[in-house]
Amino acid sequence: MPATPSSTTQPPRDARPPRLGIAGIAIESSTFTPYRSSAADFEVRRGTHEILDRYPFAVPEAEYVGVLHARALPGGQLDAATYAGWKQEIVDGLADAHAEAPLDGFFFDIHGAMSVVGLEDAEGDLITAIRTAIGPDAVVGTAMDLHGNVSETLFEACDLLTCYRHAPHIDAWETRERGLRDLASAAASVRDGGARPHKALVHVPILLPGEKTSTRIEPARSLYARIPALTLRDDVTDVSCWIGFAWADQPRCQAAIVAHGDSAEAVGQAALELATALWEVRHDFEFVAPTGSFEECLDRAIASPDRPFWISDSGDNPGAGGADDTTFCLARLAARPEIRAGEVSALMVSLMDPTTADAAWEAGVGGRVEVLVGGRIDAREPGPVPLRVEVAALDESGPTGRAAALRVLEDETGAGAPDALEDAARTGLTVVVTGRRSQWATHDMFARLGLSMTGFDVVTVKMGYLEPDQYESAADWLLALTPGGVDQDLLRLGHERIARPMIPFDAEIPAPTPADVWRGGGV
């Protein structure tokens, strides 16, 4: 006799792999920098092949439909017209794909801290529009930078949210692989009649720069180390902690904990537990390196026997959205007597200045020119710096556009000083200028100009915390608290639209409670 159906009979499993759309716009944007990001700043991929080709791992089995993915170095707010065009292209492409054959899922490949002129929650705006194209049934997953933001709108529109667990982000691709794997599994399950994953969100009103929340040091190291054990609990698939993006003035900017899995109770408890652990160490976050004014850092670097001694020009870090052309540090390096005399060799890397880069290319290697360097976008004090320079090296093979290493020449005009540029003596300072904003984080970047990360006594770099190649090259390192669009001193920036109370803007915040847990999914 045939078996009698029961209430626990599972629906038949569809043997087809899930059909998954992929699209996204990935950038983190400072709202405090005068720089405006545009289409020219982005690497844009269109179509399934180009988009899948960016993933350096074997994607899970699925029928993929890639529409558009745009990615850029962190910058300023994205201009509204570029965003509107890409948004429409993504929505139209997904709508067409969904009409051809329903999408079981969608992978929202983003950073999470994009700002667009005129919008306060760009990712929330984009995913809301995408939902209109793919409908409410498709499972949506995203894998983000831990410096992204999770608004209520983004949380409601996504079923699965995860983020990096390391800063520096050594697990960026691992996180995307995890996100895609969980999405493919959940999309197939929901298509075959299974329940949607349960999810939980807890916001913690803390807003800190990445340089205070590196997982190399406490308390972030131990905080993130809690996550693997939480994900091993019954009915918990993933737990993630977003620090949030400190250099945007928007209500969504704050820390967030999100969990998802098979039980509302389990994921809610896991999210609240990690949120409570973050709250308990709210006053313990310190900078990842000793800090000081640039003058203090340069004094220590020159006096130190450790070589090379690295200094981060943190306020203009292009990796967080700085303009990459403030001259606060350059002017002080050029004026330093030990460097001018050649007693100390120093490298300033790098400033975006296509005008000076073009002048260097016109002069050629060995050529000497008088130039005004930097300060064309973020013109805060001291603005463009007049320098006499000798072109030491040229390159345009990398992502920087035209790049030039310039050896700074003496510019004294007193008695006995040479009047002719060709007779000017070399100082100990070399400065790199580029045609595009860029972050000099790898040995390969330096080598393109014949430079070495260990070839100077003092290296000043437009960075926050040092990336692995830099960190390994530095004999010692200080974080200079310099002015700029990503100033580490958040209180100097003038946030007005963030939620309050908020650490460090207020002395105290309330502890998270069960009432603070946002829930969703499970149907």
Short mmCIF file of N, CA and C in Angstrom, two decimals, residues 207-356:
data_model
loop_
_atom_site.label_atom_id
_atom_site.label_comp_id
_atom_site.label_asym_id
_atom_site.label_seq_id
_atom_site.Cartn_x
_atom_site.Cartn_y
_atom_site.Cartn_z
N LEU A 207 30.28 54.78 17.17
CA LEU A 207 30.79 55.16 15.85
C LEU A 207 32.27 55.46 15.99
N LEU A 208 33.09 54.53 15.52
CA LEU A 208 34.53 54.64 15.72
C LEU A 208 35.26 54.44 14.40
N PRO A 209 36.40 55.10 14.22
CA PRO A 209 37.21 54.87 13.02
C PRO A 209 37.82 53.48 13.04
N GLY A 210 38.11 52.96 11.86
CA GLY A 210 38.74 51.65 11.76
C GLY A 210 40.06 51.57 12.48
N GLU A 211 40.74 52.70 12.60
CA GLU A 211 42.05 52.72 13.27
C GLU A 211 41.93 52.51 14.78
N LYS A 212 40.72 52.53 15.31
CA LYS A 212 40.51 52.18 16.72
C LYS A 212 39.89 50.79 16.87
N THR A 213 39.56 50.14 15.77
CA THR A 213 38.83 48.88 15.86
C THR A 213 39.51 47.77 15.07
N SER A 214 40.82 47.87 14.88
CA SER A 214 41.55 46.82 14.19
C SER A 214 41.47 45.52 14.97
N THR A 215 41.27 44.43 14.27
CA THR A 215 41.22 43.12 14.93
C THR A 215 42.61 42.59 15.25
N ARG A 216 43.66 43.39 14.96
CA ARG A 216 45.01 43.01 15.41
C ARG A 216 45.16 43.20 16.91
N ILE A 217 44.33 44.08 17.50
CA ILE A 217 44.51 44.43 18.90
C ILE A 217 43.18 44.33 19.63
N GLU A 218 43.29 44.36 20.96
CA GLU A 218 42.08 44.35 21.80
C GLU A 218 41.45 45.75 21.82
N PRO A 219 40.13 45.79 22.03
CA PRO A 219 39.23 44.69 22.31
C PRO A 219 38.60 44.04 21.08
N ALA A 220 38.86 44.61 19.88
CA ALA A 220 38.22 44.05 18.68
C ALA A 220 38.66 42.62 18.42
N ARG A 221 39.92 42.31 18.73
CA ARG A 221 40.40 40.95 18.46
C ARG A 221 39.57 39.92 19.20
N SER A 222 39.33 40.12 20.47
CA SER A 222 38.54 39.16 21.25
C SER A 222 37.06 39.23 20.89
N LEU A 223 36.58 40.43 20.55
CA LEU A 223 35.17 40.57 20.18
C LEU A 223 34.86 39.73 18.94
N TYR A 224 35.66 39.87 17.91
CA TYR A 224 35.42 39.11 16.69
C TYR A 224 35.75 37.63 16.86
N ALA A 225 36.63 37.32 17.80
CA ALA A 225 36.96 35.91 18.06
C ALA A 225 35.77 35.15 18.65
N ARG A 226 34.77 35.86 19.16
CA ARG A 226 33.57 35.20 19.69
C ARG A 226 32.68 34.62 18.57
N ILE A 227 32.81 35.15 17.37
CA ILE A 227 31.85 34.84 16.32
C ILE A 227 31.83 33.37 15.91
N PRO A 228 32.98 32.71 15.67
CA PRO A 228 32.91 31.30 15.25
C PRO A 228 32.13 30.41 16.20
N ALA A 229 32.29 30.60 17.50
CA ALA A 229 31.56 29.77 18.46
C ALA A 229 30.06 30.04 18.38
N LEU A 230 29.68 31.29 18.17
CA LEU A 230 28.26 31.61 18.06
C LEU A 230 27.64 30.94 16.83
N THR A 231 28.39 30.86 15.75
CA THR A 231 27.84 30.26 14.53
C THR A 231 27.74 28.74 14.61
N LEU A 232 28.39 28.15 15.61
CA LEU A 232 28.30 26.70 15.79
C LEU A 232 27.10 26.29 16.63
N ARG A 233 26.38 27.24 17.17
CA ARG A 233 25.21 26.92 17.96
C ARG A 233 24.10 26.33 17.09
N ASP A 234 23.27 25.52 17.68
CA ASP A 234 22.13 24.97 16.95
C ASP A 234 21.29 26.10 16.39
N ASP A 235 20.91 25.96 15.12
CA ASP A 235 19.98 26.86 14.44
C ASP A 235 20.54 28.25 14.19
N VAL A 236 21.85 28.43 14.33
CA VAL A 236 22.50 29.70 13.98
C VAL A 236 23.45 29.44 12.82
N THR A 237 23.26 30.17 11.73
CA THR A 237 24.11 30.00 10.55
C THR A 237 25.24 31.02 10.52
N ASP A 238 24.94 32.28 10.82
CA ASP A 238 25.95 33.32 10.71
C ASP A 238 25.65 34.43 11.73
N VAL A 239 26.72 35.01 12.26
CA VAL A 239 26.64 36.19 13.13
C VAL A 239 27.73 37.15 12.66
N SER A 240 27.38 38.40 12.52
CA SER A 240 28.34 39.38 12.03
C SER A 240 28.26 40.67 12.83
N CYS A 241 29.41 41.38 12.85
CA CYS A 241 29.51 42.64 13.58
C CYS A 241 30.03 43.73 12.65
N TRP A 242 29.19 44.72 12.42
CA TRP A 242 29.58 45.90 11.64
C TRP A 242 29.99 47.02 12.60
N ILE A 243 31.16 47.58 12.39
CA ILE A 243 31.59 48.73 13.17
C ILE A 243 30.88 49.99 12.71
N GLY A 244 30.50 50.03 11.43
CA GLY A 244 29.88 51.23 10.86
C GLY A 244 30.91 52.14 10.24
N PHE A 245 30.44 53.17 9.53
CA PHE A 245 31.34 54.08 8.82
C PHE A 245 31.32 55.44 9.49
N ALA A 246 32.48 55.82 10.02
CA ALA A 246 32.56 57.00 10.88
C ALA A 246 32.56 58.32 10.12
N TRP A 247 32.91 58.31 8.81
CA TRP A 247 33.12 59.57 8.10
C TRP A 247 31.95 59.93 7.19
N ALA A 248 30.76 59.49 7.58
CA ALA A 248 29.54 59.96 6.93
C ALA A 248 28.59 60.45 8.02
N ASP A 249 27.89 61.52 7.73
CA ASP A 249 26.98 62.12 8.70
C ASP A 249 25.55 61.74 8.33
N GLN A 250 25.16 60.51 8.72
CA GLN A 250 23.85 59.97 8.35
C GLN A 250 23.28 59.18 9.53
N PRO A 251 21.96 59.14 9.67
CA PRO A 251 21.37 58.43 10.81
C PRO A 251 21.72 56.95 10.88
N ARG A 252 22.02 56.32 9.75
CA ARG A 252 22.30 54.88 9.73
C ARG A 252 23.69 54.53 10.26
N CYS A 253 24.55 55.53 10.44
CA CYS A 253 25.95 55.27 10.78
C CYS A 253 26.10 54.92 12.26
N GLN A 254 26.27 53.65 12.55
CA GLN A 254 26.50 53.14 13.90
C GLN A 254 26.81 51.66 13.79
N ALA A 255 27.27 51.08 14.88
CA ALA A 255 27.58 49.65 14.89
C ALA A 255 26.31 48.82 14.82
N ALA A 256 26.44 47.63 14.25
CA ALA A 256 25.28 46.74 14.09
C ALA A 256 25.72 45.29 14.21
N ILE A 257 24.89 44.49 14.87
CA ILE A 257 25.07 43.05 14.95
C ILE A 257 23.90 42.40 14.24
N VAL A 258 24.18 41.47 13.33
CA VAL A 258 23.13 40.73 12.62
C VAL A 258 23.44 39.24 12.70
N ALA A 259 22.40 38.46 12.94
CA ALA A 259 22.51 37.00 12.92
C ALA A 259 21.39 36.43 12.07
N HIS A 260 21.64 35.28 11.45
CA HIS A 260 20.56 34.59 10.75
C HIS A 260 20.73 33.08 10.92
N GLY A 261 19.62 32.38 10.80
CA GLY A 261 19.63 30.93 11.00
C GLY A 261 18.23 30.37 10.97
N ASP A 262 18.03 29.23 11.62
CA ASP A 262 16.77 28.48 11.50
C ASP A 262 15.81 28.69 12.66
N SER A 263 16.20 29.48 13.65
CA SER A 263 15.35 29.69 14.82
C SER A 263 15.36 31.15 15.22
N ALA A 264 14.18 31.75 15.35
CA ALA A 264 14.11 33.14 15.76
C ALA A 264 14.74 33.36 17.13
N GLU A 265 14.48 32.43 18.03
CA GLU A 265 15.02 32.57 19.38
C GLU A 265 16.54 32.47 19.37
N ALA A 266 17.08 31.51 18.61
CA ALA A 266 18.52 31.30 18.60
C ALA A 266 19.27 32.48 17.99
N VAL A 267 18.77 33.00 16.85
CA VAL A 267 19.49 34.10 16.21
C VAL A 267 19.32 35.39 17.01
N GLY A 268 18.17 35.59 17.62
CA GLY A 268 17.98 36.77 18.45
C GLY A 268 18.91 36.77 19.65
N GLN A 269 19.05 35.61 20.28
CA GLN A 269 19.93 35.50 21.44
C GLN A 269 21.39 35.72 21.04
N ALA A 270 21.80 35.15 19.91
CA ALA A 270 23.19 35.30 19.46
C ALA A 270 23.50 36.76 19.15
N ALA A 271 22.56 37.43 18.46
CA ALA A 271 22.79 38.84 18.12
C ALA A 271 22.86 39.71 19.38
N LEU A 272 21.96 39.48 20.32
CA LEU A 272 21.95 40.27 21.55
C LEU A 272 23.20 40.00 22.38
N GLU A 273 23.67 38.77 22.38
CA GLU A 273 24.86 38.43 23.15
C GLU A 273 26.09 39.15 22.60
N LEU A 274 26.26 39.16 21.27
CA LEU A 274 27.42 39.84 20.70
C LEU A 274 27.28 41.35 20.84
N ALA A 275 26.07 41.87 20.72
CA ALA A 275 25.86 43.30 20.93
C ALA A 275 26.21 43.71 22.35
N THR A 276 25.84 42.87 23.31
CA THR A 276 26.17 43.15 24.71
C THR A 276 27.68 43.12 24.93
N ALA A 277 28.37 42.16 24.27
CA ALA A 277 29.82 42.08 24.39
C ALA A 277 30.47 43.34 23.82
N LEU A 278 29.93 43.87 22.72
CA LEU A 278 30.44 45.12 22.17
C LEU A 278 30.19 46.28 23.13
N TRP A 279 29.01 46.35 23.68
CA TRP A 279 28.69 47.42 24.63
C TRP A 279 29.61 47.37 25.84
N GLU A 280 29.93 46.19 26.32
CA GLU A 280 30.76 46.06 27.52
C GLU A 280 32.17 46.62 27.32
N VAL A 281 32.66 46.66 26.07
CA VAL A 281 34.01 47.18 25.82
C VAL A 281 33.95 48.55 25.13
N ARG A 282 32.84 49.22 25.24
CA ARG A 282 32.61 50.48 24.52
C ARG A 282 33.63 51.56 24.82
N HIS A 283 34.22 51.53 26.02
CA HIS A 283 35.19 52.57 26.40
C HIS A 283 36.64 52.09 26.22
N ASP A 284 36.84 50.90 25.67
CA ASP A 284 38.17 50.30 25.65
C ASP A 284 38.91 50.44 24.33
N PHE A 285 38.28 50.98 23.32
CA PHE A 285 38.92 51.05 22.00
C PHE A 285 39.96 52.15 21.96
N GLU A 286 41.15 51.77 21.52
CA GLU A 286 42.26 52.70 21.40
C GLU A 286 42.82 52.62 19.98
N PHE A 287 43.59 53.62 19.60
CA PHE A 287 44.20 53.60 18.28
C PHE A 287 45.15 52.42 18.13
N VAL A 288 45.25 51.93 16.89
CA VAL A 288 46.03 50.73 16.61
C VAL A 288 47.54 50.98 16.73
N ALA A 289 47.92 52.24 16.77
CA ALA A 289 49.33 52.60 16.92
C ALA A 289 49.42 53.84 17.78
N PRO A 290 50.60 54.13 18.33
CA PRO A 290 50.77 55.40 19.04
C PRO A 290 50.47 56.57 18.10
N THR A 291 49.91 57.64 18.66
CA THR A 291 49.47 58.77 17.84
C THR A 291 50.14 60.07 18.28
N GLY A 292 49.95 61.08 17.47
CA GLY A 292 50.43 62.41 17.80
C GLY A 292 50.14 63.34 16.65
N SER A 293 50.45 64.61 16.82
CA SER A 293 50.39 65.54 15.70
C SER A 293 51.45 65.13 14.70
N PHE A 294 51.36 65.63 13.47
CA PHE A 294 52.39 65.25 12.50
C PHE A 294 53.76 65.74 12.94
N GLU A 295 53.81 66.93 13.51
CA GLU A 295 55.11 67.44 13.97
C GLU A 295 55.71 66.53 15.04
N GLU A 296 54.88 66.08 15.97
CA GLU A 296 55.37 65.16 17.01
C GLU A 296 55.83 63.85 16.41
N CYS A 297 55.08 63.33 15.46
CA CYS A 297 55.45 62.07 14.83
C CYS A 297 56.75 62.20 14.05
N LEU A 298 56.91 63.32 13.34
CA LEU A 298 58.13 63.51 12.56
C LEU A 298 59.34 63.69 13.47
N ASP A 299 59.18 64.40 14.58
CA ASP A 299 60.27 64.51 15.56
C ASP A 299 60.74 63.14 16.01
N ARG A 300 59.79 62.29 16.37
CA ARG A 300 60.14 60.95 16.86
C ARG A 300 60.76 60.10 15.77
N ALA A 301 60.26 60.22 14.56
CA ALA A 301 60.78 59.43 13.46
C ALA A 301 62.23 59.79 13.15
N ILE A 302 62.53 61.07 13.11
CA ILE A 302 63.89 61.51 12.79
C ILE A 302 64.86 61.13 13.91
N ALA A 303 64.40 61.22 15.15
CA ALA A 303 65.27 60.90 16.29
C ALA A 303 65.47 59.40 16.48
N SER A 304 64.59 58.60 15.96
CA SER A 304 64.62 57.16 16.20
C SER A 304 65.75 56.49 15.41
N PRO A 305 66.35 55.43 15.99
CA PRO A 305 67.32 54.64 15.23
C PRO A 305 66.65 53.62 14.31
N ASP A 306 65.34 53.44 14.45
CA ASP A 306 64.62 52.43 13.67
C ASP A 306 64.36 52.93 12.26
N ARG A 307 64.74 52.14 11.27
CA ARG A 307 64.58 52.49 9.87
C ARG A 307 64.04 51.29 9.09
N PRO A 308 63.06 51.49 8.24
CA PRO A 308 62.35 52.74 8.01
C PRO A 308 61.31 53.01 9.08
N PHE A 309 61.08 54.26 9.35
CA PHE A 309 60.07 54.68 10.31
C PHE A 309 58.88 55.23 9.50
N TRP A 310 57.73 54.60 9.68
CA TRP A 310 56.56 54.98 8.89
C TRP A 310 55.64 55.90 9.70
N ILE A 311 55.02 56.84 9.00
CA ILE A 311 54.02 57.73 9.58
C ILE A 311 52.78 57.70 8.69
N SER A 312 51.64 57.49 9.29
CA SER A 312 50.37 57.53 8.55
C SER A 312 49.80 58.94 8.56
N ASP A 313 49.58 59.48 7.37
CA ASP A 313 48.84 60.75 7.21
C ASP A 313 47.36 60.37 7.19
N SER A 314 46.81 60.12 8.39
CA SER A 314 45.52 59.43 8.49
C SER A 314 44.33 60.29 8.09
N GLY A 315 44.43 61.60 8.20
CA GLY A 315 43.28 62.45 7.91
C GLY A 315 42.94 62.55 6.43
N ASP A 316 43.88 62.14 5.57
CA ASP A 316 43.66 62.21 4.13
C ASP A 316 43.82 60.83 3.49
N ASN A 317 43.49 59.80 4.23
CA ASN A 317 43.61 58.42 3.74
C ASN A 317 42.62 58.17 2.61
N PRO A 318 43.09 57.96 1.37
CA PRO A 318 42.14 57.69 0.28
C PRO A 318 41.41 56.37 0.47
N GLY A 319 41.97 55.46 1.27
CA GLY A 319 41.32 54.19 1.54
C GLY A 319 40.10 54.31 2.42
N ALA A 320 39.85 55.50 2.96
CA ALA A 320 38.64 55.74 3.74
C ALA A 320 37.77 56.83 3.11
N GLY A 321 38.28 57.45 2.03
CA GLY A 321 37.51 58.48 1.35
C GLY A 321 38.17 59.84 1.28
N GLY A 322 39.40 59.96 1.78
CA GLY A 322 40.11 61.23 1.72
C GLY A 322 40.36 61.68 0.29
N ALA A 323 40.56 62.97 0.10
CA ALA A 323 40.77 63.52 -1.24
C ALA A 323 42.10 63.07 -1.84
N ASP A 324 43.07 62.70 -1.01
CA ASP A 324 44.38 62.23 -1.46
C ASP A 324 45.21 63.37 -2.03
N ASP A 325 44.95 64.59 -1.59
CA ASP A 325 45.81 65.67 -2.09
C ASP A 325 46.05 66.78 -1.07
N THR A 326 45.73 66.56 0.22
CA THR A 326 46.08 67.57 1.21
C THR A 326 47.60 67.64 1.33
N THR A 327 48.09 68.83 1.64
CA THR A 327 49.54 69.07 1.66
C THR A 327 50.07 69.38 3.05
N PHE A 328 49.27 69.11 4.06
CA PHE A 328 49.67 69.40 5.44
C PHE A 328 51.02 68.75 5.77
N CYS A 329 51.18 67.47 5.42
CA CYS A 329 52.42 66.75 5.72
C CYS A 329 53.54 67.12 4.75
N LEU A 330 53.20 67.24 3.47
CA LEU A 330 54.22 67.54 2.47
C LEU A 330 54.95 68.83 2.80
N ALA A 331 54.22 69.88 3.15
CA ALA A 331 54.86 71.16 3.45
C ALA A 331 55.82 71.04 4.62
N ARG A 332 55.44 70.27 5.61
CA ARG A 332 56.29 70.14 6.80
C ARG A 332 57.50 69.26 6.53
N LEU A 333 57.35 68.25 5.69
CA LEU A 333 58.51 67.45 5.29
C LEU A 333 59.50 68.30 4.50
N ALA A 334 58.99 69.08 3.56
CA ALA A 334 59.88 69.89 2.72
C ALA A 334 60.63 70.96 3.51
N ALA A 335 60.03 71.38 4.63
CA ALA A 335 60.66 72.44 5.43
C ALA A 335 61.60 71.90 6.51
N ARG A 336 61.61 70.64 6.74
CA ARG A 336 62.38 70.06 7.84
C ARG A 336 63.89 70.15 7.55
N PRO A 337 64.69 70.79 8.42
CA PRO A 337 66.11 71.01 8.12
C PRO A 337 66.90 69.73 7.84
N GLU A 338 66.66 68.66 8.62
CA GLU A 338 67.43 67.43 8.42
C GLU A 338 67.14 66.80 7.06
N ILE A 339 65.90 66.97 6.59
CA ILE A 339 65.54 66.42 5.28
C ILE A 339 66.05 67.32 4.17
N ARG A 340 65.96 68.62 4.35
CA ARG A 340 66.46 69.55 3.34
C ARG A 340 67.96 69.38 3.14
N ALA A 341 68.67 69.09 4.21
CA ALA A 341 70.12 68.93 4.13
C ALA A 341 70.52 67.56 3.60
N GLY A 342 69.56 66.66 3.44
CA GLY A 342 69.89 65.32 2.96
C GLY A 342 70.40 64.40 4.05
N GLU A 343 70.36 64.84 5.31
CA GLU A 343 70.81 63.98 6.40
C GLU A 343 69.84 62.85 6.67
N VAL A 344 68.57 63.07 6.36
CA VAL A 344 67.51 62.07 6.52
C VAL A 344 66.79 61.94 5.18
N SER A 345 66.65 60.71 4.71
CA SER A 345 65.90 60.50 3.47
C SER A 345 64.44 60.26 3.82
N ALA A 346 63.56 60.88 3.06
CA ALA A 346 62.13 60.80 3.36
C ALA A 346 61.33 60.62 2.07
N LEU A 347 60.26 59.86 2.18
CA LEU A 347 59.36 59.62 1.05
C LEU A 347 57.95 60.02 1.46
N MET A 348 57.29 60.81 0.60
CA MET A 348 55.87 61.15 0.78
C MET A 348 55.10 60.48 -0.35
N VAL A 349 54.20 59.55 0.01
CA VAL A 349 53.50 58.78 -1.00
C VAL A 349 52.04 58.65 -0.60
N SER A 350 51.11 59.03 -1.42
CA SER A 350 51.27 59.79 -2.64
C SER A 350 50.21 60.89 -2.64
N LEU A 351 50.31 61.82 -3.58
CA LEU A 351 49.30 62.86 -3.73
C LEU A 351 48.72 62.78 -5.14
N MET A 352 47.40 62.82 -5.25
CA MET A 352 46.79 62.89 -6.56
C MET A 352 46.95 64.30 -7.10
N ASP A 353 47.67 64.40 -8.20
CA ASP A 353 47.93 65.70 -8.82
C ASP A 353 48.23 65.47 -10.30
N PRO A 354 47.19 65.30 -11.12
CA PRO A 354 47.44 65.02 -12.54
C PRO A 354 48.19 66.13 -13.25
N THR A 355 48.03 67.38 -12.81
CA THR A 355 48.74 68.50 -13.44
C THR A 355 50.25 68.35 -13.26
N THR A 356 50.66 68.06 -12.02
CA THR A 356 52.09 67.88 -11.76
C THR A 356 52.61 66.61 -12.40
#
